[in-house]
Short mmCIF file of C-alpha atoms in Angstrom, two decimals:
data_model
loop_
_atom_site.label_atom_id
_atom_site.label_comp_id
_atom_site.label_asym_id
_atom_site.label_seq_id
_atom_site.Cartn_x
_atom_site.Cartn_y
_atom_site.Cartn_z
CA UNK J 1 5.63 1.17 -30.44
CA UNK J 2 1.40 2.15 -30.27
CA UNK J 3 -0.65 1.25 -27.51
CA UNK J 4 -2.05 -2.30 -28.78
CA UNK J 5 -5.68 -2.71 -29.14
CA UNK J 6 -7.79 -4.11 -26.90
CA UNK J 7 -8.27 -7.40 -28.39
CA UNK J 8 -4.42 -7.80 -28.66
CA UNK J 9 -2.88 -9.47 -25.65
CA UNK J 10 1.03 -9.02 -24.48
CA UNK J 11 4.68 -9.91 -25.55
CA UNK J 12 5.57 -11.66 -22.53
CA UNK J 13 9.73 -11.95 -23.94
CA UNK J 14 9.09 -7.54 -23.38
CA UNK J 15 7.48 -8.28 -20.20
CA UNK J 16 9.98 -10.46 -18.66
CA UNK J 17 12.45 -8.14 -20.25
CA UNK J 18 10.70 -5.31 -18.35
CA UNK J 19 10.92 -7.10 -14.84
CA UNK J 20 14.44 -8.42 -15.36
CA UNK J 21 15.51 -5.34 -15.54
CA UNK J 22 14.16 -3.74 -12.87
CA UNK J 23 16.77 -4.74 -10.42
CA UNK J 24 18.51 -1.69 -12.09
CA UNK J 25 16.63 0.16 -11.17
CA UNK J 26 16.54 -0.10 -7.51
CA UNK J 27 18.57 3.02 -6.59
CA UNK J 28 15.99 5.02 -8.43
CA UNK J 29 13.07 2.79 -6.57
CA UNK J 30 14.15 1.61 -3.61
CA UNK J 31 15.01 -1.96 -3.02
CA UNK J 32 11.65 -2.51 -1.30
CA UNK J 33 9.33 -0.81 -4.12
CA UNK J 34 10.90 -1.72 -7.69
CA UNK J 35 7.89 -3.48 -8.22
CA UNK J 36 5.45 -0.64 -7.05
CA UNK J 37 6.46 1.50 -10.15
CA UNK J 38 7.22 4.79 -8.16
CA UNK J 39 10.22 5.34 -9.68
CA UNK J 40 11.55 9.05 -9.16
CA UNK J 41 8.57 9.48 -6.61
CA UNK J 42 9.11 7.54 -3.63
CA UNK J 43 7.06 9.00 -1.23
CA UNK J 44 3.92 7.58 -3.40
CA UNK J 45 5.83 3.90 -2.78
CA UNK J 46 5.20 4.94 0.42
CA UNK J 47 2.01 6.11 0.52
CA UNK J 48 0.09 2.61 -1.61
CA UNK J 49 2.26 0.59 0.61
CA UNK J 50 0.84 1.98 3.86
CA UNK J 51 -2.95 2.51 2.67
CA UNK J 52 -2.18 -1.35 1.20
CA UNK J 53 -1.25 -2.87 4.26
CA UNK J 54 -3.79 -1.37 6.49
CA UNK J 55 -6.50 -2.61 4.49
CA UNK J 56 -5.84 -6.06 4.73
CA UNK J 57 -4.78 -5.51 8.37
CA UNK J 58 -8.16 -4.67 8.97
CA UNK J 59 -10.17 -6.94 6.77
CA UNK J 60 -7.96 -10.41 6.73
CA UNK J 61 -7.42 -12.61 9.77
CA UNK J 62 -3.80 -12.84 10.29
CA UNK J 63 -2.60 -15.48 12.55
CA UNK J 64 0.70 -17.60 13.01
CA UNK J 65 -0.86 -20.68 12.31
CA UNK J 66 -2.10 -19.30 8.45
CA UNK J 67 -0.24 -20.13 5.49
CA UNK J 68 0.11 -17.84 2.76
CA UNK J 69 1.22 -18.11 -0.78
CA UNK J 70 2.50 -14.64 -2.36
CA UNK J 71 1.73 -14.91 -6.64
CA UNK J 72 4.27 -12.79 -8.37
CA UNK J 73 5.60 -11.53 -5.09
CA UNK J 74 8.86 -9.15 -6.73
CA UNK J 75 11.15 -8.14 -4.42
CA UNK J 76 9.67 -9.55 -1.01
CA UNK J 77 7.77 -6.21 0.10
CA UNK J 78 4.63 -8.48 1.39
CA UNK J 79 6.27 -11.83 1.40
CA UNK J 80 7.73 -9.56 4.39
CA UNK J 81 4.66 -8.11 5.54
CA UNK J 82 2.65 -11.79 5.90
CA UNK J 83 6.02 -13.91 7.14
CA UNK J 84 6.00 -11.09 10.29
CA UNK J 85 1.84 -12.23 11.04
CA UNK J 86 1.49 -15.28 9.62
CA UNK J 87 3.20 -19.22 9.52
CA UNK J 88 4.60 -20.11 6.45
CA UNK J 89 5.07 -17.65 3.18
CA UNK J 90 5.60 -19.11 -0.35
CA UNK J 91 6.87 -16.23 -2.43
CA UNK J 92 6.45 -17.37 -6.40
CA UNK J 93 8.11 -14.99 -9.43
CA UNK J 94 9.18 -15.51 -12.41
CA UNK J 95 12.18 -12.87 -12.58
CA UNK J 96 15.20 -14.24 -11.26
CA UNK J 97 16.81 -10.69 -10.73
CA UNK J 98 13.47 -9.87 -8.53
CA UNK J 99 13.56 -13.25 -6.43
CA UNK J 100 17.24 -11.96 -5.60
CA UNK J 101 16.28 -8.81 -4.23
CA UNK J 102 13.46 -10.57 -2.67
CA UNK J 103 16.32 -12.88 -0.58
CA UNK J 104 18.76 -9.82 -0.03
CA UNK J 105 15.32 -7.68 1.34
CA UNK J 106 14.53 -10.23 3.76
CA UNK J 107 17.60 -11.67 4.94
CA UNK J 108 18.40 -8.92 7.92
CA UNK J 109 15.02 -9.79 9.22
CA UNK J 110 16.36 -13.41 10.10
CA UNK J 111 12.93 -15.28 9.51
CA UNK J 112 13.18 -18.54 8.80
CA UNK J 113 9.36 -18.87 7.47
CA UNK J 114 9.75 -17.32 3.50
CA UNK J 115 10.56 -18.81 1.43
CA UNK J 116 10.86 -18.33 -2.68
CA UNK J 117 10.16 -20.40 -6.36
CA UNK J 118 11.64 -19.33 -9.31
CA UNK J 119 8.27 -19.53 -11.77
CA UNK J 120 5.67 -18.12 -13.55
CA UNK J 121 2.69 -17.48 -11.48
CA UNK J 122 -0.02 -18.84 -14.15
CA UNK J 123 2.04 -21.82 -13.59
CA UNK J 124 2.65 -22.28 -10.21
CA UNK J 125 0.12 -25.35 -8.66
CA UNK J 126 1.40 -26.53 -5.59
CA UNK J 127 0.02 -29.95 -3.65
CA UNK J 128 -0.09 -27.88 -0.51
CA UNK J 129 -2.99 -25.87 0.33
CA UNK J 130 -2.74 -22.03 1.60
CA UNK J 131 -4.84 -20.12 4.17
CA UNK J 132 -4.23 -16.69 2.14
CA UNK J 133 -3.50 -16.35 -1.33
CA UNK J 134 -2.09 -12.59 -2.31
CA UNK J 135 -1.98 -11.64 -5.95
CA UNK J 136 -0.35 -8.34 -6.12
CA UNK J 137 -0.59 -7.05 -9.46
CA UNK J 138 -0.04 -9.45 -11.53
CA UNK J 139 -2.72 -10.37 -13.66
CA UNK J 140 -2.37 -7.17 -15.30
CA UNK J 141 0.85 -8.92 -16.75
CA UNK J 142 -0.94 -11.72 -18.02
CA UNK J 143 -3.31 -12.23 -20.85
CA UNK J 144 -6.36 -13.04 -19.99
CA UNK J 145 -5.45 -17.16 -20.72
CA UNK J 146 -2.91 -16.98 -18.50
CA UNK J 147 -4.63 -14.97 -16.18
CA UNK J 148 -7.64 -17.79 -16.17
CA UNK J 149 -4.61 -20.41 -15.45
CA UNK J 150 -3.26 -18.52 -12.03
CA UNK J 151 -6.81 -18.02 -11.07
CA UNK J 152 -7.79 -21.20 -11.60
CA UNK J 153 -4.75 -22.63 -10.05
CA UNK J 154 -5.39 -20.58 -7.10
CA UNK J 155 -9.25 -22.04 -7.11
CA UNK J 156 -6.90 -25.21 -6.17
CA UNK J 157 -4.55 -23.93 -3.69
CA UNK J 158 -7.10 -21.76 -1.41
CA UNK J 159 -8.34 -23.64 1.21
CA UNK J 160 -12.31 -23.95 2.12
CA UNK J 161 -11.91 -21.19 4.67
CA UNK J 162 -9.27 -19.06 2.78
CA UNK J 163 -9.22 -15.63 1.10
CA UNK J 164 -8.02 -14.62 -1.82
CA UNK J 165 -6.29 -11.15 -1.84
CA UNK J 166 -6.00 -9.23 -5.50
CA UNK J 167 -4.81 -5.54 -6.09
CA UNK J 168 -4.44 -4.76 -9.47
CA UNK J 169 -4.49 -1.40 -11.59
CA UNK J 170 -7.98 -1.05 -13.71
CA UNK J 171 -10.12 1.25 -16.09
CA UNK J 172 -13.21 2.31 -14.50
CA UNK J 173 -15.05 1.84 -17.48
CA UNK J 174 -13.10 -0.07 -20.94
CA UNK J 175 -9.82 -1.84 -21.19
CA UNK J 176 -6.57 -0.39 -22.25
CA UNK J 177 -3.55 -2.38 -24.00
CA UNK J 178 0.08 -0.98 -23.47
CA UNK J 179 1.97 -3.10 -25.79
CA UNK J 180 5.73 -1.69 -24.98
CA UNK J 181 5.22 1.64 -24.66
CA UNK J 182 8.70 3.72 -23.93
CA UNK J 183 7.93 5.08 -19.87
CA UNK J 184 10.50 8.14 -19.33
CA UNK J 185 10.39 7.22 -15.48
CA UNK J 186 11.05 3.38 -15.60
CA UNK J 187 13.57 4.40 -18.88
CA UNK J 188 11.92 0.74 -20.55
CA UNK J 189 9.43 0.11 -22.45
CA UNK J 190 6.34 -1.08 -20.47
CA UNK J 191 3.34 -3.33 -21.59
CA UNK J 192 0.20 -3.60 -19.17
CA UNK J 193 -3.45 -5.00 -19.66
CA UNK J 194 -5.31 -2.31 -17.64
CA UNK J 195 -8.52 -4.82 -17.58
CA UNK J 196 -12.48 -2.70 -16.65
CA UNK J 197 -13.18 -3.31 -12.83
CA UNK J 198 -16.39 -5.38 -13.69
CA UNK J 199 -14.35 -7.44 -16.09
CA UNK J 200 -11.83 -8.34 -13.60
CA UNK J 201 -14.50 -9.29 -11.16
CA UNK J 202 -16.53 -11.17 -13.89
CA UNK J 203 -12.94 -13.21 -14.07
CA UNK J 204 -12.52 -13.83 -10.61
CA UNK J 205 -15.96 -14.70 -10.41
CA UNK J 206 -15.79 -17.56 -12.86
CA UNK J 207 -13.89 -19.64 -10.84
CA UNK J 208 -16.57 -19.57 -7.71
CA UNK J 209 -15.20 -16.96 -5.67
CA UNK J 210 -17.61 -14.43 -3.72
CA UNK J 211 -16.52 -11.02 -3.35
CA UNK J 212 -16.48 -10.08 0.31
CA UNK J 213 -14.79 -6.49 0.58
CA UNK J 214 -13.17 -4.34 -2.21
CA UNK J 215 -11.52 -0.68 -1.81
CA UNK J 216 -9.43 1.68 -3.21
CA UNK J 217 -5.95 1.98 -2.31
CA UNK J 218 -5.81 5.70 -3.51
CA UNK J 219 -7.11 8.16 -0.34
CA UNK J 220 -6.96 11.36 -2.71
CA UNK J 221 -10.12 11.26 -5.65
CA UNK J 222 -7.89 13.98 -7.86
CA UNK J 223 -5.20 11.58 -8.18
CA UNK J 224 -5.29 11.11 -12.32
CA UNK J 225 -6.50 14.38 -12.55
CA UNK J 226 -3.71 15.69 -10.95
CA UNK J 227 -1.07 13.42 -13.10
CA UNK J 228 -2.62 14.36 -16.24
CA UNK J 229 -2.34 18.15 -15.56
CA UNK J 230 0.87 18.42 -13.85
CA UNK J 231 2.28 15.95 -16.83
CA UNK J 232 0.81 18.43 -19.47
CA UNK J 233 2.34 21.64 -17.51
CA UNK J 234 6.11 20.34 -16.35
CA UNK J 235 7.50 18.11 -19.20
CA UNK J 236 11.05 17.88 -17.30
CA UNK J 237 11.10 14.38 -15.37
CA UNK J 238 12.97 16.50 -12.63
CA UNK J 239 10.27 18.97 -12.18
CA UNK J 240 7.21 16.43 -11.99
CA UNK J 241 9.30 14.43 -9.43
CA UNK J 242 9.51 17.64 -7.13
CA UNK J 243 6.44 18.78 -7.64
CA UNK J 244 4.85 15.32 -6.80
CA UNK J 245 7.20 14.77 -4.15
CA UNK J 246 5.62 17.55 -2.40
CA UNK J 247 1.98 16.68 -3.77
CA UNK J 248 2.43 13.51 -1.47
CA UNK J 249 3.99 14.86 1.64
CA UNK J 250 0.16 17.02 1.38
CA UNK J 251 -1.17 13.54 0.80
CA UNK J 252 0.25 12.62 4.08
CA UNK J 253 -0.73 15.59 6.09
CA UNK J 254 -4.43 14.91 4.63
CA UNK J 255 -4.66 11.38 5.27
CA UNK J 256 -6.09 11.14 8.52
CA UNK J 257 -8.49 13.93 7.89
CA UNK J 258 -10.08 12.37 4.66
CA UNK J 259 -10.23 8.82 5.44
CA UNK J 260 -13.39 9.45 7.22
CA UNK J 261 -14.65 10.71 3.70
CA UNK J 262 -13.18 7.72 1.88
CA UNK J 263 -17.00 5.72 1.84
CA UNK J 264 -19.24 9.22 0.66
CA UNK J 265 -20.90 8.88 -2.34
CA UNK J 266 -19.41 12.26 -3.17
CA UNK J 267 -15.80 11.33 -2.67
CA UNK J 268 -16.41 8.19 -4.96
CA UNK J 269 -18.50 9.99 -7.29
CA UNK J 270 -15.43 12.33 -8.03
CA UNK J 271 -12.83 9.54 -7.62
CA UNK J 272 -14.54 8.12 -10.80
CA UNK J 273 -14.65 10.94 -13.23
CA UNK J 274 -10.92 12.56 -12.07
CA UNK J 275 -9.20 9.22 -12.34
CA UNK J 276 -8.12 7.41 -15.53
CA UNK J 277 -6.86 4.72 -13.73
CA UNK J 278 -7.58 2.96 -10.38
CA UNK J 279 -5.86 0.74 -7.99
CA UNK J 280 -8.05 -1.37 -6.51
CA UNK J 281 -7.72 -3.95 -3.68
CA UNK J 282 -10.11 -7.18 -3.74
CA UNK J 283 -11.00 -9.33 -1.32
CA UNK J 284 -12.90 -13.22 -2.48
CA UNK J 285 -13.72 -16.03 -0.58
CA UNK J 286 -14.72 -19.44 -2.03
CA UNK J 287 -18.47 -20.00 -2.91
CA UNK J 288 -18.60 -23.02 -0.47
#
């Protein structure tokens, strides 16, 4: 099927379809990162996953007496990372096949403070009240009513002093609508709101949170650049997974020699004209 317009929201039967049937894929993925959408690339799993958890590491109080609660939290990656720093970790999705992998991830870690709820994260409202509240990419799997709902509901949960943590993947600049579009590398169709960066914020916003820090959890600027050309040049799945493969070991290498870059107006500058796409990481606090 065609990309949907932007007015058009999701099919969330295809979306749950989508997730359900990721658990397939977790050779391909890895039974940590089915969720990150790395699939036949797994050193770029690694890669967001380490730039992801130093960030909040170094802008989110992490303590044993915090409780967070982890909206849409897929196979357990940061239910994992919090549960090791913090008190008690509520892990909420709405795939069933996920929330098993989530169990089986965790289990050899013998922690006793994670636990999981089988439901939709728009839905979720809980009585209890949570020191950190971590949406990892989910709103762009809901339409923006449902998306209002989970933010709303997490308006609720947060406590006074609390945070609210969002990554998400946005548009610099206009909306874009993937309504089931085939992916050769997930081998499903796929269906994604890719929302603007000031829309998302004018969303979050709405529900009185402040924005106190935001970044990007992409250290190279060329990085859609670089997708775009190397998916026009080598059309074989097996040739763009080498050749990116070894595009992120570079990463790697470069990583501690360009993070001092990272906050240039150059670097950003470029960031925002080579990439189609951004994955951002969001930081609000309550307007209290």
């Amino acid at each position: 099927m065609p990309e949907s317009s932007s007015n058009k929201g999701l099919d969330y039967s295809q979306t749950k379809s989508f997730w359900e049937n990721r658990y397939k894929r977790k050779e391909a993925a890895g039974a940590w990162y089915v969720a990150n959408l790395s699939d036949n690339i797994p050193l770029q799993a690694v890669f967001k996953d380490s730039i992801e958890k130093e960030i909040i590491s170094g802008n989110v109080s992490l303590a044993e007496d915090l409780d967070v609660l982890d909206l849409g939290c897929g196979a357990g990656r940061m239910s994992l990372f919090f549960g090791q720093r913090c008190g008690k970790v509520v892990g909420v999705d709405f795939s069933e096949n996920l929330l098993k992998m989530a169990a089986e991830n965790i289990r050899p870690f013998g922690l006793n403070n994670i636990s999981f709820i089988q439901e939709h994260a728009e839905r979720f409202l809980s009585s209890d009240k949570f020191d950190i509240i971590f949406l990892g990419g989910i709103l762009s799997y809901l339409n923006d009513k449902e998306a209002q709902d989970a933010l709303s509901h997490a308006r609720e949960m947060l406590k006074g002093s609390g945070r609210l943590i969002i990554r998400d993947s946005l548009k610099s600049r206009k909306r874009r609508v993937l309504q089931a579009k085939y992916q050769d590398n997930f081998q499903d169709n796929y269906s994604v709101i890719y929302r603007s960066i000031k829309e998302l914020d004018t969303l979050v916003r709405g529900y009185d949170f402040r924005l106190v820090f935001a970044d990007d959890l992409s250290i190279f600027p060329f990085m859609g650049l670089y997708h775009f050309i190397v998916r026009k040049l080598f059309r074989s799945a097996q040739a763009y997974s080498s050749l990116s493969t070894k595009y992120f070991r570079l990463s790697l290498r470069l990583m501690p020699y360009l993070k001092k870059y990272r906050r240039s107006f150059v670097y950003k500058f470029i960031a925002y004209l080579a990439n189609k796409y951004e994955h951002k990481l969001f930081i609000y606090s309550l307007n209290e």
